[in-house]
PDB file of C-alpha atoms and ligand atoms in Angstrom:
ATOM      1  CA  MET A1036     100.600 123.263  85.821  1.00  0.00           C
ATOM      2  CA  ASN A1037      97.844 123.446  88.450  1.00  0.00           C
ATOM      3  CA  ILE A1038      94.754 121.762  86.916  1.00  0.00           C
ATOM      4  CA  LYS A1039      91.553 123.496  88.083  1.00  0.00           C
ATOM      5  CA  PHE A1040      88.720 121.474  89.670  1.00  0.00           C
ATOM      6  CA  GLU A1041      85.803 123.857  90.218  1.00  0.00           C
ATOM      7  CA  ASP A1042      84.048 121.763  92.878  1.00  0.00           C
ATOM      8  CA  LEU A1043      87.066 122.003  95.201  1.00  0.00           C
ATOM      9  CA  LYS A1044      86.230 125.690  95.738  1.00  0.00           C
ATOM     10  CA  GLU A1045      85.336 126.129  99.434  1.00  0.00           C
ATOM     11  CA  LYS A1046      85.521 122.361 100.011  1.00  0.00           C
ATOM     12  CA  LYS A1047      86.890 121.714 103.502  1.00  0.00           C
ATOM     13  CA  VAL A1048      89.907 119.452 103.068  1.00  0.00           C
ATOM     14  CA  LEU A1049      92.284 118.295 105.816  1.00  0.00           C
ATOM     15  CA  VAL A1050      95.875 117.397 104.901  1.00  0.00           C
ATOM     16  CA  THR A1051      98.017 115.803 107.619  1.00  0.00           C
ATOM     17  CA  GLY A1052     101.767 116.445 107.836  1.00  0.00           C
ATOM     18  CA  ALA A1053     101.511 119.614 105.784  1.00  0.00           C
ATOM     19  CA  THR A1054     104.444 121.671 107.066  1.00  0.00           C
ATOM     20  CA  ARG A1055     106.832 120.558 104.300  1.00  0.00           C
ATOM     21  CA  GLY A1056     107.446 118.222 101.366  1.00  0.00           C
ATOM     22  CA  ILE A1057     104.531 116.620  99.545  1.00  0.00           C
ATOM     23  CA  GLY A1058     101.935 117.705 102.137  1.00  0.00           C
ATOM     24  CA  ARG A1059     102.992 121.354 101.792  1.00  0.00           C
ATOM     25  CA  ALA A1060     102.713 121.157  98.003  1.00  0.00           C
ATOM     26  CA  ILE A1061      99.249 119.607  98.298  1.00  0.00           C
ATOM     27  CA  ILE A1062      97.915 122.391 100.541  1.00  0.00           C
ATOM     28  CA  GLU A1063      99.392 125.077  98.257  1.00  0.00           C
ATOM     29  CA  SER A1064      97.713 123.466  95.303  1.00  0.00           C
ATOM     30  CA  LEU A1065      94.398 123.188  97.198  1.00  0.00           C
ATOM     31  CA  ALA A1066      94.679 126.886  98.094  1.00  0.00           C
ATOM     32  CA  LYS A1067      94.939 127.700  94.376  1.00  0.00           C
ATOM     33  CA  GLN A1068      91.682 125.754  93.897  1.00  0.00           C
ATOM     34  CA  GLY A1069      90.036 128.108  96.422  1.00  0.00           C
ATOM     35  CA  ALA A1070      89.456 125.310  98.938  1.00  0.00           C
ATOM     36  CA  HIS A1071      89.050 125.780 102.685  1.00  0.00           C
ATOM     37  CA  VAL A1072      92.440 124.286 103.493  1.00  0.00           C
ATOM     38  CA  VAL A1073      92.685 122.619 106.886  1.00  0.00           C
ATOM     39  CA  PHE A1074      96.301 121.745 107.501  1.00  0.00           C
ATOM     40  CA  ASN A1075      97.882 119.759 110.275  1.00  0.00           C
ATOM     41  CA  TYR A1076     101.126 120.533 112.100  1.00  0.00           C
ATOM     42  CA  ARG A1077     102.839 119.308 115.272  1.00  0.00           C
ATOM     43  CA  ALA A1078     103.476 121.135 118.544  1.00  0.00           C
ATOM     44  CA  GLY A1079     106.463 123.476 118.344  1.00  0.00           C
ATOM     45  CA  LYS A1080     105.719 124.494 114.742  1.00  0.00           C
ATOM     46  CA  GLU A1081     103.203 127.281 115.548  1.00  0.00           C
ATOM     47  CA  ASP A1082     105.277 130.008 113.834  1.00  0.00           C
ATOM     48  CA  ILE A1083     105.619 127.985 110.638  1.00  0.00           C
ATOM     49  CA  ALA A1084     101.896 127.166 110.730  1.00  0.00           C
ATOM     50  CA  ASN A1085     101.025 130.878 110.922  1.00  0.00           C
ATOM     51  CA  GLU A1086     103.354 131.686 108.024  1.00  0.00           C
ATOM     52  CA  ILE A1087     101.804 128.879 105.988  1.00  0.00           C
ATOM     53  CA  ARG A1088      98.285 130.119 106.755  1.00  0.00           C
ATOM     54  CA  GLU A1089      99.132 133.586 105.441  1.00  0.00           C
ATOM     55  CA  GLU A1090     100.755 132.138 102.336  1.00  0.00           C
ATOM     56  CA  LEU A1091      97.723 129.917 101.604  1.00  0.00           C
ATOM     57  CA  MET A1092      95.386 132.906 101.841  1.00  0.00           C
ATOM     58  CA  LYS A1093      97.579 134.796  99.351  1.00  0.00           C
ATOM     59  CA  LEU A1094      97.440 131.799  96.995  1.00  0.00           C
ATOM     60  CA  GLY A1095      93.629 131.913  96.964  1.00  0.00           C
ATOM     61  CA  ALA A1096      92.364 129.638  99.756  1.00  0.00           C
ATOM     62  CA  SER A1097      88.790 130.517 100.763  1.00  0.00           C
ATOM     63  CA  THR A1098      89.968 129.945 104.349  1.00  0.00           C
ATOM     64  CA  ALA A1099      93.090 128.316 105.797  1.00  0.00           C
ATOM     65  CA  THR A1100      92.901 126.719 109.230  1.00  0.00           C
ATOM     66  CA  PRO A1101      95.936 125.217 110.957  1.00  0.00           C
ATOM     67  CA  ILE A1102      95.166 122.310 113.289  1.00  0.00           C
ATOM     68  CA  LYS A1103      97.697 121.089 115.827  1.00  0.00           C
ATOM     69  CA  PHE A1104      97.891 117.376 116.529  1.00  0.00           C
ATOM     70  CA  ASP A1105     100.290 114.490 116.357  1.00  0.00           C
ATOM     71  CA  VAL A1106      98.847 111.641 114.277  1.00  0.00           C
ATOM     72  CA  THR A1107     100.150 109.167 116.868  1.00  0.00           C
ATOM     73  CA  ASP A1108      98.027 110.777 119.613  1.00  0.00           C
ATOM     74  CA  THR A1109      94.429 109.597 119.188  1.00  0.00           C
ATOM     75  CA  ALA A1110      92.995 111.808 121.970  1.00  0.00           C
ATOM     76  CA  GLN A1111      94.615 114.888 120.427  1.00  0.00           C
ATOM     77  CA  ILE A1112      93.289 113.983 116.939  1.00  0.00           C
ATOM     78  CA  LYS A1113      89.746 113.627 118.232  1.00  0.00           C
ATOM     79  CA  GLU A1114      89.762 116.729 120.385  1.00  0.00           C
ATOM     80  CA  SER A1115      91.183 119.053 117.731  1.00  0.00           C
ATOM     81  CA  LEU A1116      89.022 117.735 114.888  1.00  0.00           C
ATOM     82  CA  ASP A1117      85.841 117.781 116.980  1.00  0.00           C
ATOM     83  CA  SER A1118      86.442 121.416 117.894  1.00  0.00           C
ATOM     84  CA  PHE A1119      87.096 122.298 114.211  1.00  0.00           C
ATOM     85  CA  VAL A1120      83.839 120.625 113.144  1.00  0.00           C
ATOM     86  CA  LYS A1121      81.900 122.469 115.873  1.00  0.00           C
ATOM     87  CA  GLU A1122      83.151 125.790 114.559  1.00  0.00           C
ATOM     88  CA  TYR A1123      83.174 125.258 110.772  1.00  0.00           C
ATOM     89  CA  GLY A1124      81.101 122.154 109.997  1.00  0.00           C
ATOM     90  CA  VAL A1125      82.100 118.760 108.622  1.00  0.00           C
ATOM     91  CA  ILE A1126      85.337 118.095 106.773  1.00  0.00           C
ATOM     92  CA  GLU A1127      84.611 116.794 103.259  1.00  0.00           C
ATOM     93  CA  GLY A1128      88.055 115.743 102.092  1.00  0.00           C
ATOM     94  CA  LEU A1129      91.033 114.109 103.793  1.00  0.00           C
ATOM     95  CA  VAL A1130      94.592 113.485 102.661  1.00  0.00           C
ATOM     96  CA  ASN A1131      96.472 111.138 104.989  1.00  0.00           C
ATOM     97  CA  ASN A1132      99.984 112.310 104.148  1.00  0.00           C
ATOM     98  CA  ALA A1133     101.915 112.505 107.460  1.00  0.00           C
ATOM     99  CA  GLY A1134     104.548 109.818 107.484  1.00  0.00           C
ATOM    100  CA  ILE A1135     108.016 108.825 108.634  1.00  0.00           C
ATOM    101  CA  SER A1136     110.577 106.268 107.556  1.00  0.00           C
ATOM    102  CA  ARG A1137     113.202 104.703 109.812  1.00  0.00           C
ATOM    103  CA  ASP A1138     115.043 102.448 107.433  1.00  0.00           C
ATOM    104  CA  GLN A1139     117.111  99.504 108.604  1.00  0.00           C
ATOM    105  CA  LEU A1140     117.918  95.973 107.492  1.00  0.00           C
ATOM    106  CA  VAL A1141     115.871  93.288 109.263  1.00  0.00           C
ATOM    107  CA  LEU A1142     118.804  92.082 111.375  1.00  0.00           C
ATOM    108  CA  ARG A1143     119.437  95.551 112.787  1.00  0.00           C
ATOM    109  CA  MET A1144     115.862  96.738 113.110  1.00  0.00           C
ATOM    110  CA  LYS A1145     114.806  98.112 116.526  1.00  0.00           C
ATOM    111  CA  GLU A1146     111.343  97.387 117.907  1.00  0.00           C
ATOM    112  CA  GLU A1147     110.807 101.061 118.782  1.00  0.00           C
ATOM    113  CA  ASP A1148     111.439 102.064 115.161  1.00  0.00           C
ATOM    114  CA  VAL A1149     108.947  99.463 113.914  1.00  0.00           C
ATOM    115  CA  SER A1150     106.316 100.740 116.368  1.00  0.00           C
ATOM    116  CA  ALA A1151     106.957 104.399 115.553  1.00  0.00           C
ATOM    117  CA  THR A1152     106.646 103.746 111.802  1.00  0.00           C
ATOM    118  CA  LEU A1153     103.458 101.706 112.064  1.00  0.00           C
ATOM    119  CA  ASP A1154     101.937 104.173 114.552  1.00  0.00           C
ATOM    120  CA  ALA A1155     102.561 107.277 112.440  1.00  0.00           C
ATOM    121  CA  ASN A1156     101.918 105.908 108.953  1.00  0.00           C
ATOM    122  CA  LEU A1157      99.235 103.283 109.456  1.00  0.00           C
ATOM    123  CA  LYS A1158      97.514 103.634 112.821  1.00  0.00           C
ATOM    124  CA  GLY A1159      97.582 107.434 112.534  1.00  0.00           C
ATOM    125  CA  SER A1160      95.824 107.288 109.148  1.00  0.00           C
ATOM    126  CA  ILE A1161      93.195 104.882 110.492  1.00  0.00           C
ATOM    127  CA  MET A1162      92.464 107.025 113.549  1.00  0.00           C
ATOM    128  CA  VAL A1163      92.135 110.237 111.510  1.00  0.00           C
ATOM    129  CA  CYS A1164      89.701 108.406 109.178  1.00  0.00           C
ATOM    130  CA  GLN A1165      87.714 107.257 112.189  1.00  0.00           C
ATOM    131  CA  ALA A1166      87.601 110.723 113.742  1.00  0.00           C
ATOM    132  CA  LEU A1167      86.160 112.171 110.512  1.00  0.00           C
ATOM    133  CA  SER A1168      83.923 109.323 109.344  1.00  0.00           C
ATOM    134  CA  ARG A1169      80.718 110.490 111.022  1.00  0.00           C
ATOM    135  CA  GLY A1170      81.122 113.822 109.246  1.00  0.00           C
ATOM    136  CA  PHE A1171      81.893 112.131 105.914  1.00  0.00           C
ATOM    137  CA  LEU A1172      78.477 110.457 106.095  1.00  0.00           C
ATOM    138  CA  LYS A1173      76.838 113.896 106.309  1.00  0.00           C
ATOM    139  CA  ALA A1174      78.919 115.404 103.497  1.00  0.00           C
ATOM    140  CA  GLU A1175      77.649 115.222  99.927  1.00  0.00           C
ATOM    141  CA  ASN A1176      80.808 114.047  98.180  1.00  0.00           C
ATOM    142  CA  ALA A1177      83.414 113.071 100.735  1.00  0.00           C
ATOM    143  CA  SER A1178      86.733 111.784  99.440  1.00  0.00           C
ATOM    144  CA  VAL A1179      89.764 110.352 101.241  1.00  0.00           C
ATOM    145  CA  VAL A1180      93.209 110.049  99.647  1.00  0.00           C
ATOM    146  CA  ASN A1181      95.845 107.966 101.406  1.00  0.00           C
ATOM    147  CA  ILE A1182      99.474 108.626 100.492  1.00  0.00           C
ATOM    148  CA  SER A1183     100.963 105.143 100.346  1.00  0.00           C
ATOM    149  CA  SER A1184     104.125 104.346  98.350  1.00  0.00           C
ATOM    150  CA  VAL A1185     105.328 102.052  95.564  1.00  0.00           C
ATOM    151  CA  VAL A1186     107.333 100.206  98.187  1.00  0.00           C
ATOM    152  CA  GLY A1187     103.999  99.187  99.747  1.00  0.00           C
ATOM    153  CA  LEU A1188     103.379  97.306  96.489  1.00  0.00           C
ATOM    154  CA  MET A1189     106.823  96.024  95.558  1.00  0.00           C
ATOM    155  CA  GLY A1190     108.646  95.876  98.927  1.00  0.00           C
ATOM    156  CA  ASN A1191     112.145  97.237  99.461  1.00  0.00           C
ATOM    157  CA  ALA A1192     115.210  95.886 101.227  1.00  0.00           C
ATOM    158  CA  GLY A1193     115.917  97.971 104.321  1.00  0.00           C
ATOM    159  CA  GLN A1194     112.343  99.256 104.555  1.00  0.00           C
ATOM    160  CA  ILE A1195     110.383  96.388 106.123  1.00  0.00           C
ATOM    161  CA  ALA A1196     108.376  98.476 108.605  1.00  0.00           C
ATOM    162  CA  TYR A1197     107.860 101.357 106.170  1.00  0.00           C
ATOM    163  CA  ALA A1198     106.764  99.035 103.339  1.00  0.00           C
ATOM    164  CA  ALA A1199     104.438  97.132 105.711  1.00  0.00           C
ATOM    165  CA  SER A1200     102.868 100.403 106.898  1.00  0.00           C
ATOM    166  CA  LYS A1201     102.326 101.563 103.314  1.00  0.00           C
ATOM    167  CA  ALA A1202     100.880  98.179 102.253  1.00  0.00           C
ATOM    168  CA  GLY A1203      98.593  98.454 105.292  1.00  0.00           C
ATOM    169  CA  MET A1204      97.324 101.788 104.010  1.00  0.00           C
ATOM    170  CA  ILE A1205      96.137 100.015 100.867  1.00  0.00           C
ATOM    171  CA  GLY A1206      94.111  97.571 103.016  1.00  0.00           C
ATOM    172  CA  LEU A1207      92.700 100.534 104.921  1.00  0.00           C
ATOM    173  CA  THR A1208      91.772 102.215 101.625  1.00  0.00           C
ATOM    174  CA  LYS A1209      89.909  99.216 100.212  1.00  0.00           C
ATOM    175  CA  SER A1210      88.085  98.518 103.487  1.00  0.00           C
ATOM    176  CA  LEU A1211      86.930 102.107 104.014  1.00  0.00           C
ATOM    177  CA  ALA A1212      85.792 102.250 100.367  1.00  0.00           C
ATOM    178  CA  LYS A1213      83.658  99.142 100.983  1.00  0.00           C
ATOM    179  CA  GLU A1214      82.273 100.361 104.336  1.00  0.00           C
ATOM    180  CA  LEU A1215      81.262 103.860 103.247  1.00  0.00           C
ATOM    181  CA  GLY A1216      80.759 103.565  99.475  1.00  0.00           C
ATOM    182  CA  ALA A1217      76.958 103.330  99.755  1.00  0.00           C
ATOM    183  CA  LYS A1218      76.989 106.792 101.388  1.00  0.00           C
ATOM    184  CA  ASN A1219      78.975 108.247  98.490  1.00  0.00           C
ATOM    185  CA  VAL A1220      82.178 108.415 100.538  1.00  0.00           C
ATOM    186  CA  ARG A1221      85.133 107.468  98.336  1.00  0.00           C
ATOM    187  CA  CYS A1222      88.593 106.355  99.424  1.00  0.00           C
ATOM    188  CA  ASN A1223      91.642 105.854  97.205  1.00  0.00           C
ATOM    189  CA  ALA A1224      95.370 105.383  97.703  1.00  0.00           C
ATOM    190  CA  ILE A1225      98.208 106.781  95.670  1.00  0.00           C
ATOM    191  CA  CYS A1226     101.657 105.217  95.473  1.00  0.00           C
ATOM    192  CA  PRO A1227     104.379 107.729  94.677  1.00  0.00           C
ATOM    193  CA  GLY A1228     107.779 106.539  93.520  1.00  0.00           C
ATOM    194  CA  PHE A1229     110.689 108.983  93.916  1.00  0.00           C
ATOM    195  CA  ILE A1230     109.372 112.509  94.314  1.00  0.00           C
ATOM    196  CA  ALA A1231     111.813 115.428  94.380  1.00  0.00           C
ATOM    197  CA  THR A1232     111.732 116.769  97.950  1.00  0.00           C
ATOM    198  CA  ASP A1233     114.407 117.776 100.483  1.00  0.00           C
ATOM    199  CA  MET A1234     114.956 114.045 100.920  1.00  0.00           C
ATOM    200  CA  THR A1235     115.935 113.366  97.297  1.00  0.00           C
ATOM    201  CA  ASP A1236     117.814 116.694  97.006  1.00  0.00           C
ATOM    202  CA  SER A1237     120.221 115.584  99.716  1.00  0.00           C
ATOM    203  CA  LEU A1238     121.134 112.306  97.969  1.00  0.00           C
ATOM    204  CA  LYS A1239     124.655 111.819  96.628  1.00  0.00           C
ATOM    205  CA  GLU A1240     124.969 112.206  92.845  1.00  0.00           C
ATOM    206  CA  GLU A1241     125.869 108.505  92.330  1.00  0.00           C
ATOM    207  CA  THR A1242     122.915 107.378  94.466  1.00  0.00           C
ATOM    208  CA  LYS A1243     120.590 109.597  92.418  1.00  0.00           C
ATOM    209  CA  GLU A1244     121.999 108.132  89.182  1.00  0.00           C
ATOM    210  CA  SER A1245     121.450 104.597  90.429  1.00  0.00           C
ATOM    211  CA  TYR A1246     117.817 105.348  91.380  1.00  0.00           C
ATOM    212  CA  LEU A1247     117.187 107.134  88.081  1.00  0.00           C
ATOM    213  CA  SER A1248     118.505 104.185  86.066  1.00  0.00           C
ATOM    214  CA  GLY A1249     115.566 102.114  87.387  1.00  0.00           C
ATOM    215  CA  ILE A1250     112.927 104.670  86.346  1.00  0.00           C
ATOM    216  CA  PRO A1251     111.783 104.360  82.701  1.00  0.00           C
ATOM    217  CA  MET A1252     111.015 108.106  82.563  1.00  0.00           C
ATOM    218  CA  LYS A1253     114.563 108.865  83.854  1.00  0.00           C
ATOM    219  CA  ARG A1254     113.534 111.593  86.267  1.00  0.00           C
ATOM    220  CA  PHE A1255     112.064 112.036  89.737  1.00  0.00           C
ATOM    221  CA  GLY A1256     108.427 113.157  89.997  1.00  0.00           C
ATOM    222  CA  SER A1257     107.492 116.624  91.196  1.00  0.00           C
ATOM    223  CA  THR A1258     105.296 117.495  94.157  1.00  0.00           C
ATOM    224  CA  GLN A1259     103.056 119.374  91.700  1.00  0.00           C
ATOM    225  CA  GLU A1260     102.443 116.142  89.752  1.00  0.00           C
ATOM    226  CA  VAL A1261     101.429 114.429  93.010  1.00  0.00           C
ATOM    227  CA  SER A1262      99.160 117.378  93.934  1.00  0.00           C
ATOM    228  CA  ASN A1263      97.385 117.200  90.563  1.00  0.00           C
ATOM    229  CA  LEU A1264      96.531 113.530  91.165  1.00  0.00           C
ATOM    230  CA  VAL A1265      95.402 114.219  94.741  1.00  0.00           C
ATOM    231  CA  ASN A1266      93.172 117.097  93.603  1.00  0.00           C
ATOM    232  CA  PHE A1267      91.630 114.886  90.920  1.00  0.00           C
ATOM    233  CA  LEU A1268      90.826 112.194  93.503  1.00  0.00           C
ATOM    234  CA  LEU A1269      89.395 114.742  95.963  1.00  0.00           C
ATOM    235  CA  SER A1270      87.206 116.298  93.273  1.00  0.00           C
ATOM    236  CA  ASN A1271      84.047 115.064  91.584  1.00  0.00           C
ATOM    237  CA  ALA A1272      86.047 114.542  88.387  1.00  0.00           C
ATOM    238  CA  SER A1273      86.812 111.112  89.905  1.00  0.00           C
ATOM    239  CA  SER A1274      83.265 110.524  91.197  1.00  0.00           C
ATOM    240  CA  TYR A1275      83.104 106.813  90.220  1.00  0.00           C
ATOM    241  CA  ILE A1276      86.612 105.861  91.391  1.00  0.00           C
ATOM    242  CA  THR A1277      86.918 104.262  94.818  1.00  0.00           C
ATOM    243  CA  GLY A1278      89.030 101.588  96.500  1.00  0.00           C
ATOM    244  CA  GLU A1279      91.663 102.194  93.821  1.00  0.00           C
ATOM    245  CA  THR A1280      95.454 102.253  94.196  1.00  0.00           C
ATOM    246  CA  ILE A1281      97.176 104.517  91.672  1.00  0.00           C
ATOM    247  CA  LYS A1282     100.936 104.556  91.115  1.00  0.00           C
ATOM    248  CA  ILE A1283     102.644 107.835  90.302  1.00  0.00           C
ATOM    249  CA  ASP A1284     106.209 106.706  89.737  1.00  0.00           C
ATOM    250  CA  GLY A1285     107.387 107.368  86.160  1.00  0.00           C
ATOM    251  CA  GLY A1286     107.162 103.625  85.516  1.00  0.00           C
ATOM    252  CA  LEU A1287     109.433 102.540  88.410  1.00  0.00           C
ATOM    253  CA  TYR A1288     107.162  99.608  89.235  1.00  0.00           C
ATOM    254  CA  ILE A1289     105.678  98.198  86.035  1.00  0.00           C
TER     255      ILE A1289
HETATM  256  P1  LIG B1603     108.633 114.759 104.696  1.00  0.00           P
HETATM  257  O1  LIG B1603     109.497 114.020 105.647  1.00  0.00           O
HETATM  258  O2  LIG B1603     109.226 115.857 103.867  1.00  0.00           O
HETATM  259  O3  LIG B1603     107.356 115.392 105.501  1.00  0.00           O
HETATM  260  C1  LIG B1603     106.614 114.579 106.361  1.00  0.00           C
HETATM  261  C2  LIG B1603     105.526 115.419 106.987  1.00  0.00           C
HETATM  262  O4  LIG B1603     104.810 114.581 107.912  1.00  0.00           O
HETATM  263  C3  LIG B1603     106.070 116.593 107.800  1.00  0.00           C
HETATM  264  O5  LIG B1603     105.191 117.696 107.671  1.00  0.00           O
HETATM  265  C4  LIG B1603     106.050 116.052 109.227  1.00  0.00           C
HETATM  266  O6  LIG B1603     105.903 117.060 110.217  1.00  0.00           O
HETATM  267  C5  LIG B1603     104.786 115.214 109.182  1.00  0.00           C
HETATM  268  N1  LIG B1603     104.728 114.233 110.256  1.00  0.00           N
HETATM  269  C6  LIG B1603     105.582 113.213 110.511  1.00  0.00           C
HETATM  270  N2  LIG B1603     105.192 112.531 111.600  1.00  0.00           N
HETATM  271  C7  LIG B1603     104.056 113.138 112.050  1.00  0.00           C
HETATM  272  C8  LIG B1603     103.195 112.927 113.137  1.00  0.00           C
HETATM  273  N3  LIG B1603     103.403 111.926 114.029  1.00  0.00           N
HETATM  274  N4  LIG B1603     102.102 113.733 113.300  1.00  0.00           N
HETATM  275  C9  LIG B1603     101.875 114.750 112.435  1.00  0.00           C
HETATM  276  N5  LIG B1603     102.686 115.029 111.390  1.00  0.00           N
HETATM  277  C10 LIG B1603     103.758 114.236 111.194  1.00  0.00           C
HETATM  278  O7  LIG B1603     107.969 113.656 103.786  1.00  0.00           O
HETATM  279  P2  LIG B1603     107.521 113.681 102.242  1.00  0.00           P
HETATM  280  O8  LIG B1603     106.865 114.949 101.925  1.00  0.00           O
HETATM  281  O9  LIG B1603     108.654 113.217 101.422  1.00  0.00           O
HETATM  282  O10 LIG B1603     106.428 112.498 102.254  1.00  0.00           O
HETATM  283  C11 LIG B1603     105.050 112.733 102.524  1.00  0.00           C
HETATM  284  C12 LIG B1603     104.303 111.416 102.443  1.00  0.00           C
HETATM  285  O11 LIG B1603     104.526 110.838 101.160  1.00  0.00           O
HETATM  286  C13 LIG B1603     104.785 110.389 103.479  1.00  0.00           C
HETATM  287  O12 LIG B1603     103.692 109.633 103.944  1.00  0.00           O
HETATM  288  C14 LIG B1603     105.739 109.519 102.662  1.00  0.00           C
HETATM  289  O13 LIG B1603     105.837 108.219 103.200  1.00  0.00           O
HETATM  290  C15 LIG B1603     105.039 109.512 101.305  1.00  0.00           C
HETATM  291  N6  LIG B1603     105.943 109.225 100.199  1.00  0.00           N
HETATM  292  C16 LIG B1603     106.991 110.056  99.874  1.00  0.00           C
HETATM  293  C17 LIG B1603     107.818 109.768  98.794  1.00  0.00           C
HETATM  294  C18 LIG B1603     108.955 110.681  98.372  1.00  0.00           C
HETATM  295  O14 LIG B1603     109.654 110.369  97.409  1.00  0.00           O
HETATM  296  N7  LIG B1603     109.170 111.823  99.012  1.00  0.00           N
HETATM  297  C19 LIG B1603     107.609 108.554  97.987  1.00  0.00           C
HETATM  298  C20 LIG B1603     106.480 107.755  98.401  1.00  0.00           C
HETATM  299  C21 LIG B1603     105.682 108.089  99.460  1.00  0.00           C
HETATM  300  P3  LIG B1603     107.188 117.740 110.965  1.00  0.00           P
HETATM  301  O15 LIG B1603     107.600 118.882 110.072  1.00  0.00           O
HETATM  302  O16 LIG B1603     106.627 118.164 112.283  1.00  0.00           O
HETATM  303  O17 LIG B1603     108.242 116.682 111.093  1.00  0.00           O
END
């Protein structure tokens, strides 16, 4: 079920890491709202980006604009977003979704994996927020949604860097909400639990069963359920919600 939010029509919304998984579902859902979907992909994925653009237009996007940058490359972020804004005007919504996980127990963790995780998930999100903030101040109802994770709230063995990066995104969310709230710029974080993506599909049956036993609702979430929450937070239906962290996890972390 794709819940309709009328004010998302023609709203310019950037989603990072949108070539697959949750990010892909979010842009498809935004296209169905009639938004101007601005979606981010990395170098080497030009063909996929063009296919996605065509698909988004078929789904109902008012416009679909692919933007190439790596969230770990601050110069690239700034250059590509500045040139978008020059051509189309300010971006009014942002979903910081791009993320990686390089899981390892503390004793085996490599420094390069810690740096890569923090750079992509946390620093990348901060730098994209910074690149767009001047425009947010000019927009009427700007809204930022940061895709954190339940492990940012509850921690997880084997995921120290990932959990730290996701907890950091919550600090980013609350701080940006405080800095820009007076200008009607909102910022919220969502914390998904297990969401059915390629990642969960490839799990062994017994691993899936063990994860499911810890979820009161006894199922993984769907990318559509995540998209519905993201759309709500981007839209004016959530106009008095900011600095909030919302779990979407079937009760995994109660
Ligand atoms: P996927 O691994 O399926 O997709 C990640 C996306 O991020 C891809 O499009 C990838 O691009 C992109 N990406 C990764 N690094 C960069 C980078 N440096 N610059 C630009 N894009 C990048 O992940 P999911 O869809 O499962 O997860 C999406 C978000 O949701 C992540 O932040 C994740 O931490 C979070 N999350 C996911 C959960 C789940 O159960 N799936 C649970 C909780 C949180 P490319 O195709 O080029 O690799």
